[in-house]
PDB file of C-alpha atoms in Angstrom:
ATOM      1  CA  UNK A  29      24.633 -41.890 200.548  1.00 74.00           C
ATOM      2  CA  UNK A  30      25.530 -39.900 203.899  1.00 89.00           C
ATOM      3  CA  UNK A  31      28.221 -40.800 205.772  1.00 94.00           C
ATOM      4  CA  UNK A  32      29.962 -42.843 203.110  1.00 96.00           C
ATOM      5  CA  UNK A  33      33.855 -43.523 202.460  1.00 98.00           C
ATOM      6  CA  UNK A  34      35.142 -44.292 199.563  1.00 98.00           C
ATOM      7  CA  UNK A  35      38.812 -45.430 199.345  1.00 98.00           C
ATOM      8  CA  UNK A  36      41.660 -46.853 197.818  1.00 98.00           C
ATOM      9  CA  UNK A  37      39.740 -47.831 194.913  1.00 98.00           C
ATOM     10  CA  UNK A  38      39.859 -46.832 190.983  1.00 98.00           C
ATOM     11  CA  UNK A  39      36.738 -45.129 189.877  1.00 98.00           C
ATOM     12  CA  UNK A  40      35.788 -44.803 186.011  1.00 95.00           C
ATOM     13  CA  UNK A  41      32.792 -44.319 183.848  1.00 93.00           C
ATOM     14  CA  UNK A  42      32.922 -44.409 180.012  1.00 89.00           C
ATOM     15  CA  UNK A  43      29.137 -42.929 179.842  1.00 88.00           C
ATOM     16  CA  UNK A  44      29.439 -39.748 182.428  1.00 88.00           C
ATOM     17  CA  UNK A  45      30.050 -38.535 185.788  1.00 93.00           C
ATOM     18  CA  UNK A  46      32.598 -40.996 188.094  1.00 96.00           C
ATOM     19  CA  UNK A  47      31.344 -40.224 191.232  1.00 97.00           C
ATOM     20  CA  UNK A  48      27.990 -38.146 192.424  1.00 97.00           C
ATOM     21  CA  UNK A  49      27.248 -36.636 196.037  1.00 98.00           C
ATOM     22  CA  UNK A  50      23.564 -35.727 195.773  1.00 97.00           C
ATOM     23  CA  UNK A  51      22.237 -33.779 198.877  1.00 97.00           C
ATOM     24  CA  UNK A  52      24.448 -36.188 201.090  1.00 98.00           C
ATOM     25  CA  UNK A  53      26.741 -35.403 203.815  1.00 98.00           C
ATOM     26  CA  UNK A  54      29.804 -36.409 205.535  1.00 98.00           C
ATOM     27  CA  UNK A  55      31.187 -38.160 202.716  1.00 98.00           C
ATOM     28  CA  UNK A  56      35.092 -39.027 202.117  1.00 98.00           C
ATOM     29  CA  UNK A  57      36.807 -39.841 199.015  1.00 98.00           C
ATOM     30  CA  UNK A  58      40.445 -40.697 199.102  1.00 98.00           C
ATOM     31  CA  UNK A  59      43.579 -42.429 198.284  1.00 98.00           C
ATOM     32  CA  UNK A  60      41.939 -43.360 194.946  1.00 98.00           C
ATOM     33  CA  UNK A  61      42.184 -42.603 191.459  1.00 98.00           C
ATOM     34  CA  UNK A  62      39.408 -40.764 189.668  1.00 97.00           C
ATOM     35  CA  UNK A  63      39.280 -41.211 185.944  1.00 93.00           C
ATOM     36  CA  UNK A  64      38.711 -41.301 182.969  1.00 90.00           C
ATOM     37  CA  UNK A  65      35.279 -39.953 182.959  1.00 91.00           C
ATOM     38  CA  UNK A  66      32.747 -39.931 180.405  1.00 85.00           C
ATOM     39  CA  UNK A  67      33.195 -39.777 176.523  1.00 74.00           C
ATOM     40  CA  UNK A  68      36.102 -37.952 174.977  1.00 65.00           C
ATOM     41  CA  UNK A  69      33.839 -35.720 173.410  1.00 57.00           C
ATOM     42  CA  UNK A  70      31.697 -32.261 173.935  1.00 57.00           C
ATOM     43  CA  UNK A  71      29.929 -33.090 176.981  1.00 60.00           C
ATOM     44  CA  UNK A  72      30.046 -30.819 179.719  1.00 62.00           C
ATOM     45  CA  UNK A  73      28.494 -33.568 182.119  1.00 66.00           C
ATOM     46  CA  UNK A  74      31.803 -35.789 182.140  1.00 82.00           C
ATOM     47  CA  UNK A  75      32.747 -34.625 185.638  1.00 92.00           C
ATOM     48  CA  UNK A  76      35.037 -36.430 187.863  1.00 95.00           C
ATOM     49  CA  UNK A  77      33.206 -35.890 191.041  1.00 97.00           C
ATOM     50  CA  UNK A  78      29.872 -34.169 191.370  1.00 96.00           C
ATOM     51  CA  UNK A  79      28.910 -32.584 194.430  1.00 98.00           C
ATOM     52  CA  UNK A  80      25.297 -31.440 193.965  1.00 97.00           C
ATOM     53  CA  UNK A  81      21.706 -30.292 195.621  1.00 96.00           C
ATOM     54  CA  UNK A  82      22.736 -28.695 199.140  1.00 97.00           C
ATOM     55  CA  UNK A  83      25.687 -31.883 199.559  1.00 98.00           C
ATOM     56  CA  UNK A  84      28.010 -30.807 202.263  1.00 98.00           C
ATOM     57  CA  UNK A  85      30.600 -31.820 204.628  1.00 98.00           C
ATOM     58  CA  UNK A  86      32.448 -33.360 202.086  1.00 98.00           C
ATOM     59  CA  UNK A  87      36.275 -34.500 201.901  1.00 98.00           C
ATOM     60  CA  UNK A  88      38.295 -35.022 199.069  1.00 98.00           C
ATOM     61  CA  UNK A  89      42.074 -36.038 199.671  1.00 98.00           C
ATOM     62  CA  UNK A  90      44.938 -37.805 198.510  1.00 98.00           C
ATOM     63  CA  UNK A  91      43.675 -38.520 195.243  1.00 98.00           C
ATOM     64  CA  UNK A  92      44.956 -38.850 191.762  1.00 98.00           C
ATOM     65  CA  UNK A  93      41.813 -37.161 189.397  1.00 97.00           C
ATOM     66  CA  UNK A  94      42.000 -37.434 185.974  1.00 93.00           C
ATOM     67  CA  UNK A  95      40.765 -37.411 182.517  1.00 89.00           C
ATOM     68  CA  UNK A  96      36.743 -35.765 182.769  1.00 89.00           C
ATOM     69  CA  UNK A  97      35.991 -32.085 181.561  1.00 87.00           C
ATOM     70  CA  UNK A  98      36.091 -30.730 184.953  1.00 92.00           C
ATOM     71  CA  UNK A  99      37.664 -32.859 187.784  1.00 95.00           C
ATOM     72  CA  UNK A 100      35.732 -32.021 190.699  1.00 97.00           C
ATOM     73  CA  UNK A 101      32.351 -29.951 190.215  1.00 96.00           C
ATOM     74  CA  UNK A 102      30.511 -28.721 193.425  1.00 96.00           C
ATOM     75  CA  UNK A 103      27.048 -27.437 191.962  1.00 94.00           C
ATOM     76  CA  UNK A 104      24.585 -26.227 194.789  1.00 93.00           C
ATOM     77  CA  UNK A 105      26.350 -27.329 197.254  1.00 96.00           C
ATOM     78  CA  UNK A 106      26.817 -26.054 200.807  1.00 97.00           C
ATOM     79  CA  UNK A 107      30.217 -24.914 202.278  1.00 97.00           C
ATOM     80  CA  UNK A 108      32.283 -26.776 203.801  1.00 98.00           C
ATOM     81  CA  UNK A 109      33.835 -28.984 201.102  1.00 98.00           C
ATOM     82  CA  UNK A 110      37.796 -29.978 201.986  1.00 98.00           C
ATOM     83  CA  UNK A 111      39.854 -31.024 198.635  1.00 98.00           C
ATOM     84  CA  UNK A 112      43.423 -31.328 199.925  1.00 98.00           C
ATOM     85  CA  UNK A 113      46.795 -33.166 199.292  1.00 98.00           C
ATOM     86  CA  UNK A 114      45.143 -34.448 195.430  1.00 98.00           C
ATOM     87  CA  UNK A 115      47.003 -34.442 192.149  1.00 98.00           C
ATOM     88  CA  UNK A 116      44.938 -33.003 188.880  1.00 96.00           C
ATOM     89  CA  UNK A 117      46.229 -33.408 185.108  1.00 92.00           C
ATOM     90  CA  UNK A 118      44.423 -34.015 181.639  1.00 87.00           C
ATOM     91  CA  UNK A 119      41.509 -31.647 182.491  1.00 86.00           C
ATOM     92  CA  UNK A 120      39.396 -32.584 179.275  1.00 81.00           C
ATOM     93  CA  UNK A 121      37.800 -29.468 177.977  1.00 75.00           C
ATOM     94  CA  UNK A 122      37.149 -28.383 174.569  1.00 68.00           C
ATOM     95  CA  UNK A 123      35.870 -24.766 175.069  1.00 63.00           C
ATOM     96  CA  UNK A 124      36.537 -22.103 178.109  1.00 58.00           C
ATOM     97  CA  UNK A 125      34.237 -24.326 180.099  1.00 67.00           C
ATOM     98  CA  UNK A 126      36.364 -26.442 182.063  1.00 84.00           C
ATOM     99  CA  UNK A 127      38.350 -26.553 185.115  1.00 91.00           C
ATOM    100  CA  UNK A 128      39.981 -28.988 187.462  1.00 95.00           C
ATOM    101  CA  UNK A 129      37.770 -27.519 190.466  1.00 97.00           C
ATOM    102  CA  UNK A 130      34.369 -25.894 189.748  1.00 94.00           C
ATOM    103  CA  UNK A 131      31.753 -24.364 192.238  1.00 94.00           C
ATOM    104  CA  UNK A 132      28.926 -22.985 190.989  1.00 90.00           C
ATOM    105  CA  UNK A 133      25.916 -21.603 192.980  1.00 88.00           C
ATOM    106  CA  UNK A 134      27.483 -22.624 196.055  1.00 92.00           C
ATOM    107  CA  UNK A 135      26.946 -19.758 198.767  1.00 90.00           C
ATOM    108  CA  UNK A 136      25.731 -21.337 202.124  1.00 92.00           C
ATOM    109  CA  UNK A 137      27.957 -22.088 204.636  1.00 95.00           C
ATOM    110  CA  UNK A 138      28.047 -23.637 208.174  1.00 97.00           C
ATOM    111  CA  UNK A 139      31.721 -23.841 208.055  1.00 98.00           C
ATOM    112  CA  UNK A 140      34.777 -22.715 205.843  1.00 98.00           C
ATOM    113  CA  UNK A 141      35.469 -25.007 202.640  1.00 98.00           C
ATOM    114  CA  UNK A 142      39.416 -25.317 202.375  1.00 98.00           C
ATOM    115  CA  UNK A 143      41.319 -26.167 198.886  1.00 98.00           C
ATOM    116  CA  UNK A 144      44.805 -26.670 199.852  1.00 98.00           C
ATOM    117  CA  UNK A 145      47.967 -28.700 199.148  1.00 98.00           C
ATOM    118  CA  UNK A 146      46.865 -29.568 195.867  1.00 98.00           C
ATOM    119  CA  UNK A 147      48.858 -30.112 192.487  1.00 97.00           C
ATOM    120  CA  UNK A 148      46.836 -29.236 189.084  1.00 96.00           C
ATOM    121  CA  UNK A 149      50.003 -29.602 186.444  1.00 93.00           C
ATOM    122  CA  UNK A 150      49.269 -29.274 182.874  1.00 87.00           C
ATOM    123  CA  UNK A 151      52.336 -30.762 181.625  1.00 85.00           C
ATOM    124  CA  UNK A 152      51.686 -34.193 182.592  1.00 84.00           C
ATOM    125  CA  UNK A 153      51.286 -36.360 179.627  1.00 63.00           C
ATOM    126  CA  UNK A 154      47.849 -37.106 178.634  1.00 64.00           C
ATOM    127  CA  UNK A 155      46.828 -40.563 178.619  1.00 61.00           C
ATOM    128  CA  UNK A 156      43.416 -40.104 176.913  1.00 66.00           C
ATOM    129  CA  UNK A 157      43.136 -37.550 173.966  1.00 66.00           C
ATOM    130  CA  UNK A 158      40.540 -36.000 173.050  1.00 67.00           C
ATOM    131  CA  UNK A 159      38.156 -37.280 170.043  1.00 66.00           C
ATOM    132  CA  UNK A 160      38.462 -36.264 166.541  1.00 68.00           C
ATOM    133  CA  UNK A 161      42.347 -35.229 167.776  1.00 69.00           C
ATOM    134  CA  UNK A 162      40.582 -31.585 169.456  1.00 70.00           C
ATOM    135  CA  UNK A 163      43.090 -29.429 171.520  1.00 70.00           C
ATOM    136  CA  UNK A 164      42.631 -29.765 175.526  1.00 72.00           C
ATOM    137  CA  UNK A 165      41.299 -26.543 176.282  1.00 75.00           C
ATOM    138  CA  UNK A 166      41.054 -25.313 180.117  1.00 81.00           C
ATOM    139  CA  UNK A 167      39.154 -22.233 181.000  1.00 82.00           C
ATOM    140  CA  UNK A 168      40.065 -21.941 184.647  1.00 89.00           C
ATOM    141  CA  UNK A 169      42.112 -24.428 186.921  1.00 93.00           C
ATOM    142  CA  UNK A 170      39.964 -23.448 190.089  1.00 96.00           C
ATOM    143  CA  UNK A 171      36.543 -21.367 189.137  1.00 93.00           C
ATOM    144  CA  UNK A 172      34.247 -20.034 191.386  1.00 92.00           C
ATOM    145  CA  UNK A 173      31.130 -18.742 189.727  1.00 87.00           C
ATOM    146  CA  UNK A 174      28.651 -16.996 191.550  1.00 85.00           C
ATOM    147  CA  UNK A 175      30.158 -18.967 194.702  1.00 90.00           C
ATOM    148  CA  UNK A 176      32.326 -17.514 197.417  1.00 91.00           C
ATOM    149  CA  UNK A 177      32.428 -17.737 201.093  1.00 93.00           C
ATOM    150  CA  UNK A 178      30.701 -15.655 203.935  1.00 91.00           C
ATOM    151  CA  UNK A 179      32.365 -13.105 206.524  1.00 92.00           C
ATOM    152  CA  UNK A 180      32.267 -15.650 209.280  1.00 94.00           C
ATOM    153  CA  UNK A 181      33.381 -18.943 206.962  1.00 96.00           C
ATOM    154  CA  UNK A 182      35.670 -17.440 204.228  1.00 96.00           C
ATOM    155  CA  UNK A 183      36.771 -19.923 201.518  1.00 97.00           C
ATOM    156  CA  UNK A 184      40.601 -20.592 202.207  1.00 98.00           C
ATOM    157  CA  UNK A 185      42.737 -21.461 199.373  1.00 98.00           C
ATOM    158  CA  UNK A 186      46.129 -21.716 200.066  1.00 98.00           C
ATOM    159  CA  UNK A 187      49.471 -23.679 199.332  1.00 98.00           C
ATOM    160  CA  UNK A 188      48.180 -24.992 196.421  1.00 98.00           C
ATOM    161  CA  UNK A 189      50.572 -25.562 192.949  1.00 97.00           C
ATOM    162  CA  UNK A 190      49.014 -24.976 189.357  1.00 95.00           C
ATOM    163  CA  UNK A 191      51.212 -24.916 186.688  1.00 92.00           C
ATOM    164  CA  UNK A 192      50.094 -24.404 182.617  1.00 86.00           C
ATOM    165  CA  UNK A 193      51.805 -25.765 179.755  1.00 76.00           C
ATOM    166  CA  UNK A 194      54.729 -23.002 179.127  1.00 62.00           C
ATOM    167  CA  UNK A 195      54.518 -23.355 174.743  1.00 56.00           C
ATOM    168  CA  UNK A 196      50.826 -24.253 174.300  1.00 50.00           C
ATOM    169  CA  UNK A 197      51.482 -27.668 173.527  1.00 48.00           C
ATOM    170  CA  UNK A 198      48.703 -30.283 174.154  1.00 45.00           C
ATOM    171  CA  UNK A 199      45.953 -27.683 174.805  1.00 53.00           C
ATOM    172  CA  UNK A 200      45.745 -24.239 176.255  1.00 64.00           C
ATOM    173  CA  UNK A 201      46.008 -23.621 180.114  1.00 70.00           C
ATOM    174  CA  UNK A 202      43.362 -21.308 181.730  1.00 79.00           C
ATOM    175  CA  UNK A 203      43.673 -18.877 184.347  1.00 87.00           C
ATOM    176  CA  UNK A 204      44.661 -20.241 187.705  1.00 92.00           C
ATOM    177  CA  UNK A 205      42.210 -19.246 190.015  1.00 95.00           C
ATOM    178  CA  UNK A 206      38.934 -17.110 188.647  1.00 91.00           C
ATOM    179  CA  UNK A 207      37.446 -16.154 192.092  1.00 90.00           C
ATOM    180  CA  UNK A 208      34.035 -14.288 191.772  1.00 82.00           C
ATOM    181  CA  UNK A 209      33.091 -15.294 188.563  1.00 76.00           C
ATOM    182  CA  UNK A 210      29.280 -14.511 187.866  1.00 71.00           C
ATOM    183  CA  UNK A 211      26.603 -14.216 185.476  1.00 58.00           C
ATOM    184  CA  UNK A 212      27.472 -10.958 184.611  1.00 50.00           C
ATOM    185  CA  UNK A 213      31.073 -12.238 183.387  1.00 48.00           C
ATOM    186  CA  UNK A 214      28.945 -14.264 180.950  1.00 45.00           C
ATOM    187  CA  UNK A 215      26.837 -11.651 179.651  1.00 42.00           C
ATOM    188  CA  UNK A 216      24.240 -11.991 182.167  1.00 46.00           C
ATOM    189  CA  UNK A 217      22.783  -9.245 184.782  1.00 47.00           C
ATOM    190  CA  UNK A 218      22.094  -9.144 188.405  1.00 46.00           C
ATOM    191  CA  UNK A 219      24.291 -11.323 189.505  1.00 49.00           C
ATOM    192  CA  UNK A 220      24.946 -12.263 193.488  1.00 57.00           C
ATOM    193  CA  UNK A 221      28.371 -12.315 193.490  1.00 60.00           C
ATOM    194  CA  UNK A 222      29.847 -13.109 197.009  1.00 72.00           C
ATOM    195  CA  UNK A 223      33.095 -12.740 197.974  1.00 87.00           C
ATOM    196  CA  UNK A 224      35.166 -13.519 201.110  1.00 93.00           C
ATOM    197  CA  UNK A 225      38.273 -15.426 199.783  1.00 95.00           C
ATOM    198  CA  UNK A 226      41.309 -15.813 201.756  1.00 98.00           C
ATOM    199  CA  UNK A 227      44.141 -16.752 199.012  1.00 98.00           C
ATOM    200  CA  UNK A 228      47.649 -17.289 200.387  1.00 98.00           C
ATOM    201  CA  UNK A 229      50.733 -19.230 200.115  1.00 98.00           C
ATOM    202  CA  UNK A 230      49.889 -20.341 196.080  1.00 98.00           C
ATOM    203  CA  UNK A 231      52.535 -20.915 193.348  1.00 97.00           C
ATOM    204  CA  UNK A 232      51.507 -20.542 189.863  1.00 94.00           C
ATOM    205  CA  UNK A 233      53.711 -21.360 186.913  1.00 91.00           C
ATOM    206  CA  UNK A 234      53.414 -20.308 183.228  1.00 86.00           C
ATOM    207  CA  UNK A 235      49.206 -20.082 182.970  1.00 85.00           C
ATOM    208  CA  UNK A 236      47.262 -19.033 179.957  1.00 77.00           C
ATOM    209  CA  UNK A 237      45.404 -16.264 181.729  1.00 79.00           C
ATOM    210  CA  UNK A 238      45.573 -14.432 185.117  1.00 83.00           C
ATOM    211  CA  UNK A 239      47.533 -16.128 187.905  1.00 89.00           C
ATOM    212  CA  UNK A 240      45.264 -15.544 190.496  1.00 92.00           C
ATOM    213  CA  UNK A 241      42.392 -13.248 189.667  1.00 89.00           C
ATOM    214  CA  UNK A 242      39.533 -11.558 191.705  1.00 87.00           C
ATOM    215  CA  UNK A 243      36.340 -11.094 189.425  1.00 82.00           C
ATOM    216  CA  UNK A 244      34.343  -9.588 191.963  1.00 80.00           C
ATOM    217  CA  UNK A 245      32.839  -9.836 195.666  1.00 83.00           C
ATOM    218  CA  UNK A 246      33.882  -8.074 199.057  1.00 86.00           C
ATOM    219  CA  UNK A 247      36.441  -8.945 201.657  1.00 91.00           C
ATOM    220  CA  UNK A 248      38.999 -10.924 199.989  1.00 93.00           C
ATOM    221  CA  UNK A 249      42.616 -11.033 200.847  1.00 96.00           C
ATOM    222  CA  UNK A 250      45.523 -12.218 198.620  1.00 95.00           C
ATOM    223  CA  UNK A 251      48.895 -12.696 200.599  1.00 97.00           C
ATOM    224  CA  UNK A 252      52.081 -14.306 199.868  1.00 98.00           C
ATOM    225  CA  UNK A 253      51.326 -16.310 196.791  1.00 97.00           C
ATOM    226  CA  UNK A 254      53.903 -16.243 194.095  1.00 96.00           C
ATOM    227  CA  UNK A 255      53.202 -16.300 190.281  1.00 92.00           C
ATOM    228  CA  UNK A 256      55.818 -16.629 187.792  1.00 90.00           C
ATOM    229  CA  UNK A 257      53.929 -16.406 184.278  1.00 84.00           C
ATOM    230  CA  UNK A 258      56.896 -16.161 181.650  1.00 78.00           C
ATOM    231  CA  UNK A 259      56.230 -18.615 179.367  1.00 71.00           C
ATOM    232  CA  UNK A 260      57.537 -19.246 175.848  1.00 64.00           C
ATOM    233  CA  UNK A 261      54.836 -17.795 173.903  1.00 59.00           C
ATOM    234  CA  UNK A 262      53.563 -14.015 174.437  1.00 51.00           C
ATOM    235  CA  UNK A 263      49.703 -15.746 174.088  1.00 52.00           C
ATOM    236  CA  UNK A 264      50.065 -18.555 176.636  1.00 50.00           C
ATOM    237  CA  UNK A 265      51.348 -15.912 179.868  1.00 52.00           C
ATOM    238  CA  UNK A 266      48.645 -13.378 181.649  1.00 71.00           C
ATOM    239  CA  UNK A 267      48.985 -11.237 184.238  1.00 77.00           C
ATOM    240  CA  UNK A 268      50.145 -12.855 187.077  1.00 83.00           C
ATOM    241  CA  UNK A 269      47.372 -11.006 189.445  1.00 85.00           C
ATOM    242  CA  UNK A 270      44.261  -9.423 187.902  1.00 81.00           C
ATOM    243  CA  UNK A 271      40.822  -7.327 189.257  1.00 79.00           C
ATOM    244  CA  UNK A 272      37.662  -7.461 187.178  1.00 74.00           C
ATOM    245  CA  UNK A 273      34.358  -6.471 188.602  1.00 73.00           C
ATOM    246  CA  UNK A 274      31.790  -8.649 186.484  1.00 71.00           C
ATOM    247  CA  UNK A 275      28.814  -6.659 187.836  1.00 70.00           C
ATOM    248  CA  UNK A 276      29.823  -2.874 188.286  1.00 68.00           C
ATOM    249  CA  UNK A 277      26.620  -2.490 190.307  1.00 70.00           C
ATOM    250  CA  UNK A 278      27.751  -3.949 193.124  1.00 72.00           C
ATOM    251  CA  UNK A 279      30.566  -3.273 195.437  1.00 73.00           C
ATOM    252  CA  UNK A 280      33.926  -5.187 195.543  1.00 79.00           C
ATOM    253  CA  UNK A 281      37.017  -5.101 197.436  1.00 84.00           C
ATOM    254  CA  UNK A 282      40.406  -7.161 198.179  1.00 88.00           C
ATOM    255  CA  UNK A 283      43.157  -6.548 200.031  1.00 91.00           C
ATOM    256  CA  UNK A 284      46.892  -7.621 198.898  1.00 91.00           C
ATOM    257  CA  UNK A 285      50.144  -8.359 201.193  1.00 94.00           C
ATOM    258  CA  UNK A 286      53.322  -9.925 200.341  1.00 96.00           C
ATOM    259  CA  UNK A 287      52.544 -11.240 196.690  1.00 94.00           C
ATOM    260  CA  UNK A 288      55.264 -11.405 194.293  1.00 93.00           C
ATOM    261  CA  UNK A 289      54.820 -12.141 190.847  1.00 88.00           C
ATOM    262  CA  UNK A 290      56.188 -11.280 186.923  1.00 84.00           C
ATOM    263  CA  UNK A 291      54.368 -12.185 183.718  1.00 79.00           C
ATOM    264  CA  UNK A 292      54.796 -11.664 179.741  1.00 68.00           C
ATOM    265  CA  UNK A 293      52.169  -8.799 180.255  1.00 58.00           C
ATOM    266  CA  UNK A 294      49.375 -10.461 177.817  1.00 45.00           C
ATOM    267  CA  UNK A 295      45.725  -9.154 178.930  1.00 42.00           C
ATOM    268  CA  UNK A 296      42.557  -9.541 177.502  1.00 38.00           C
ATOM    269  CA  UNK A 297      41.638  -6.981 174.795  1.00 34.00           C
ATOM    270  CA  UNK A 298      38.898  -4.998 176.415  1.00 34.00           C
ATOM    271  CA  UNK A 299      38.393  -2.646 179.146  1.00 37.00           C
ATOM    272  CA  UNK A 300      41.193  -3.917 181.911  1.00 38.00           C
ATOM    273  CA  UNK A 301      44.058  -1.180 182.151  1.00 40.00           C
ATOM    274  CA  UNK A 302      47.160  -0.879 184.760  1.00 41.00           C
ATOM    275  CA  UNK A 303      46.244  -0.303 188.359  1.00 41.00           C
ATOM    276  CA  UNK A 304      49.340   1.822 189.815  1.00 41.00           C
ATOM    277  CA  UNK A 305      51.347   0.624 191.824  1.00 40.00           C
ATOM    278  CA  UNK A 306      50.255  -2.553 190.478  1.00 44.00           C
ATOM    279  CA  UNK A 307      52.287  -2.852 187.339  1.00 44.00           C
ATOM    280  CA  UNK A 308      51.468  -6.434 186.704  1.00 47.00           C
ATOM    281  CA  UNK A 309      48.125  -6.275 188.040  1.00 52.00           C
ATOM    282  CA  UNK A 310      45.239  -5.919 185.176  1.00 51.00           C
ATOM    283  CA  UNK A 311      42.127  -4.514 186.746  1.00 54.00           C
ATOM    284  CA  UNK A 312      38.834  -3.126 185.412  1.00 56.00           C
ATOM    285  CA  UNK A 313      36.927  -0.852 187.305  1.00 59.00           C
ATOM    286  CA  UNK A 314      34.554  -1.011 190.177  1.00 67.00           C
ATOM    287  CA  UNK A 315      37.358  -2.379 192.720  1.00 74.00           C
ATOM    288  CA  UNK A 316      38.410  -0.712 196.234  1.00 79.00           C
ATOM    289  CA  UNK A 317      42.043  -2.113 196.748  1.00 82.00           C
ATOM    290  CA  UNK A 318      43.621  -2.022 199.720  1.00 84.00           C
ATOM    291  CA  UNK A 319      47.789  -2.412 199.489  1.00 85.00           C
ATOM    292  CA  UNK A 320      48.749  -4.214 202.452  1.00 89.00           C
ATOM    293  CA  UNK A 321      52.364  -3.968 201.828  1.00 90.00           C
ATOM    294  CA  UNK A 322      55.606  -6.143 200.881  1.00 93.00           C
ATOM    295  CA  UNK A 323      53.691  -6.445 197.361  1.00 89.00           C
ATOM    296  CA  UNK A 324      56.314  -7.005 194.284  1.00 86.00           C
ATOM    297  CA  UNK A 325      54.709  -7.055 191.159  1.00 80.00           C
ATOM    298  CA  UNK A 326      58.025  -7.488 189.102  1.00 80.00           C
ATOM    299  CA  UNK A 327      59.732  -9.932 191.120  1.00 88.00           C
ATOM    300  CA  UNK A 328      62.584 -11.466 189.264  1.00 87.00           C
ATOM    301  CA  UNK A 329      62.403 -15.068 189.976  1.00 92.00           C
ATOM    302  CA  UNK A 330      66.281 -16.737 189.803  1.00 92.00           C
ATOM    303  CA  UNK A 331      64.914 -20.392 190.706  1.00 93.00           C
ATOM    304  CA  UNK A 332      61.696 -22.519 189.758  1.00 93.00           C
ATOM    305  CA  UNK A 333      59.551 -21.417 191.782  1.00 95.00           C
ATOM    306  CA  UNK A 334      57.372 -25.186 190.745  1.00 94.00           C
ATOM    307  CA  UNK A 335      60.895 -26.609 192.837  1.00 93.00           C
ATOM    308  CA  UNK A 336      60.511 -24.975 195.740  1.00 93.00           C
ATOM    309  CA  UNK A 337      59.761 -27.506 198.818  1.00 92.00           C
ATOM    310  CA  UNK A 338      56.165 -28.186 199.610  1.00 89.00           C
ATOM    311  CA  UNK A 339      55.051 -25.795 202.785  1.00 92.00           C
ATOM    312  CA  UNK A 340      55.160 -27.391 206.106  1.00 94.00           C
ATOM    313  CA  UNK A 341      51.325 -27.374 206.185  1.00 93.00           C
ATOM    314  CA  UNK A 342      50.923 -29.786 203.503  1.00 96.00           C
ATOM    315  CA  UNK A 343      53.345 -32.348 205.468  1.00 90.00           C
ATOM    316  CA  UNK A 344      51.373 -36.222 206.218  1.00 80.00           C
TER     317      UNK A 344
END
């Protein structure tokens, strides 16, 4: 229902999604606990919050979301969606198809979507194990599949903290942010890959895949992010930053500035290569890259990035 406010509640559902926003607008979900949602099984539809069919102007803030296959999914929504100051943990994926936050087929916009000041932490103890003793798998903590912003209304991802599990226990932690993901990345063709991501001031620590990955689209900006991907297992830490144009028939461009990153230099076994001078950036072909200056791709973090104070923008 449009105009609805859901607050100060604990929402669970043993058979499916906890909350469905279907075509509605001006919905607020705040100060609540969402999860568990769905069975501990191989069901991709066990979503925490589903935003679908043109739903727009949705705000999700100051919640705890846990124990669902994907904790927030926007499928065929319309920007803006605001996701801010939430805690996410225990993504119950069983294959490479599950996220904390996913946008799918969401390209139309009347304002900018903002994903800010969230904490996604794979080290927190899982309350509800997977059925049959299966290990949890996380594809991408934040994924934009064939989705993105526009030149007028960029998607902002800022001041978020994403921590994987450094030794792989309790499940494998996938890429922190996979932006511009597209059907071509899944073996399809003719993808419509939007871009226009404004990715800044995020902290990533010890994820299995790449820290901040741009998989296609034009006009994206990646600035002032910190990625320390030096985990305790070589197969559980990927490139700190990555590029891969999933549809080489379409243009792709990104500007980097002020980023700091380091990793154990694990990568996919296909067409990636080092792109000078980005010595810890894994890059496929087909990207126009602008170095805006101030990047350090082999930065030796001497203090724990996860322990840094919250950005002032996240106060309140």
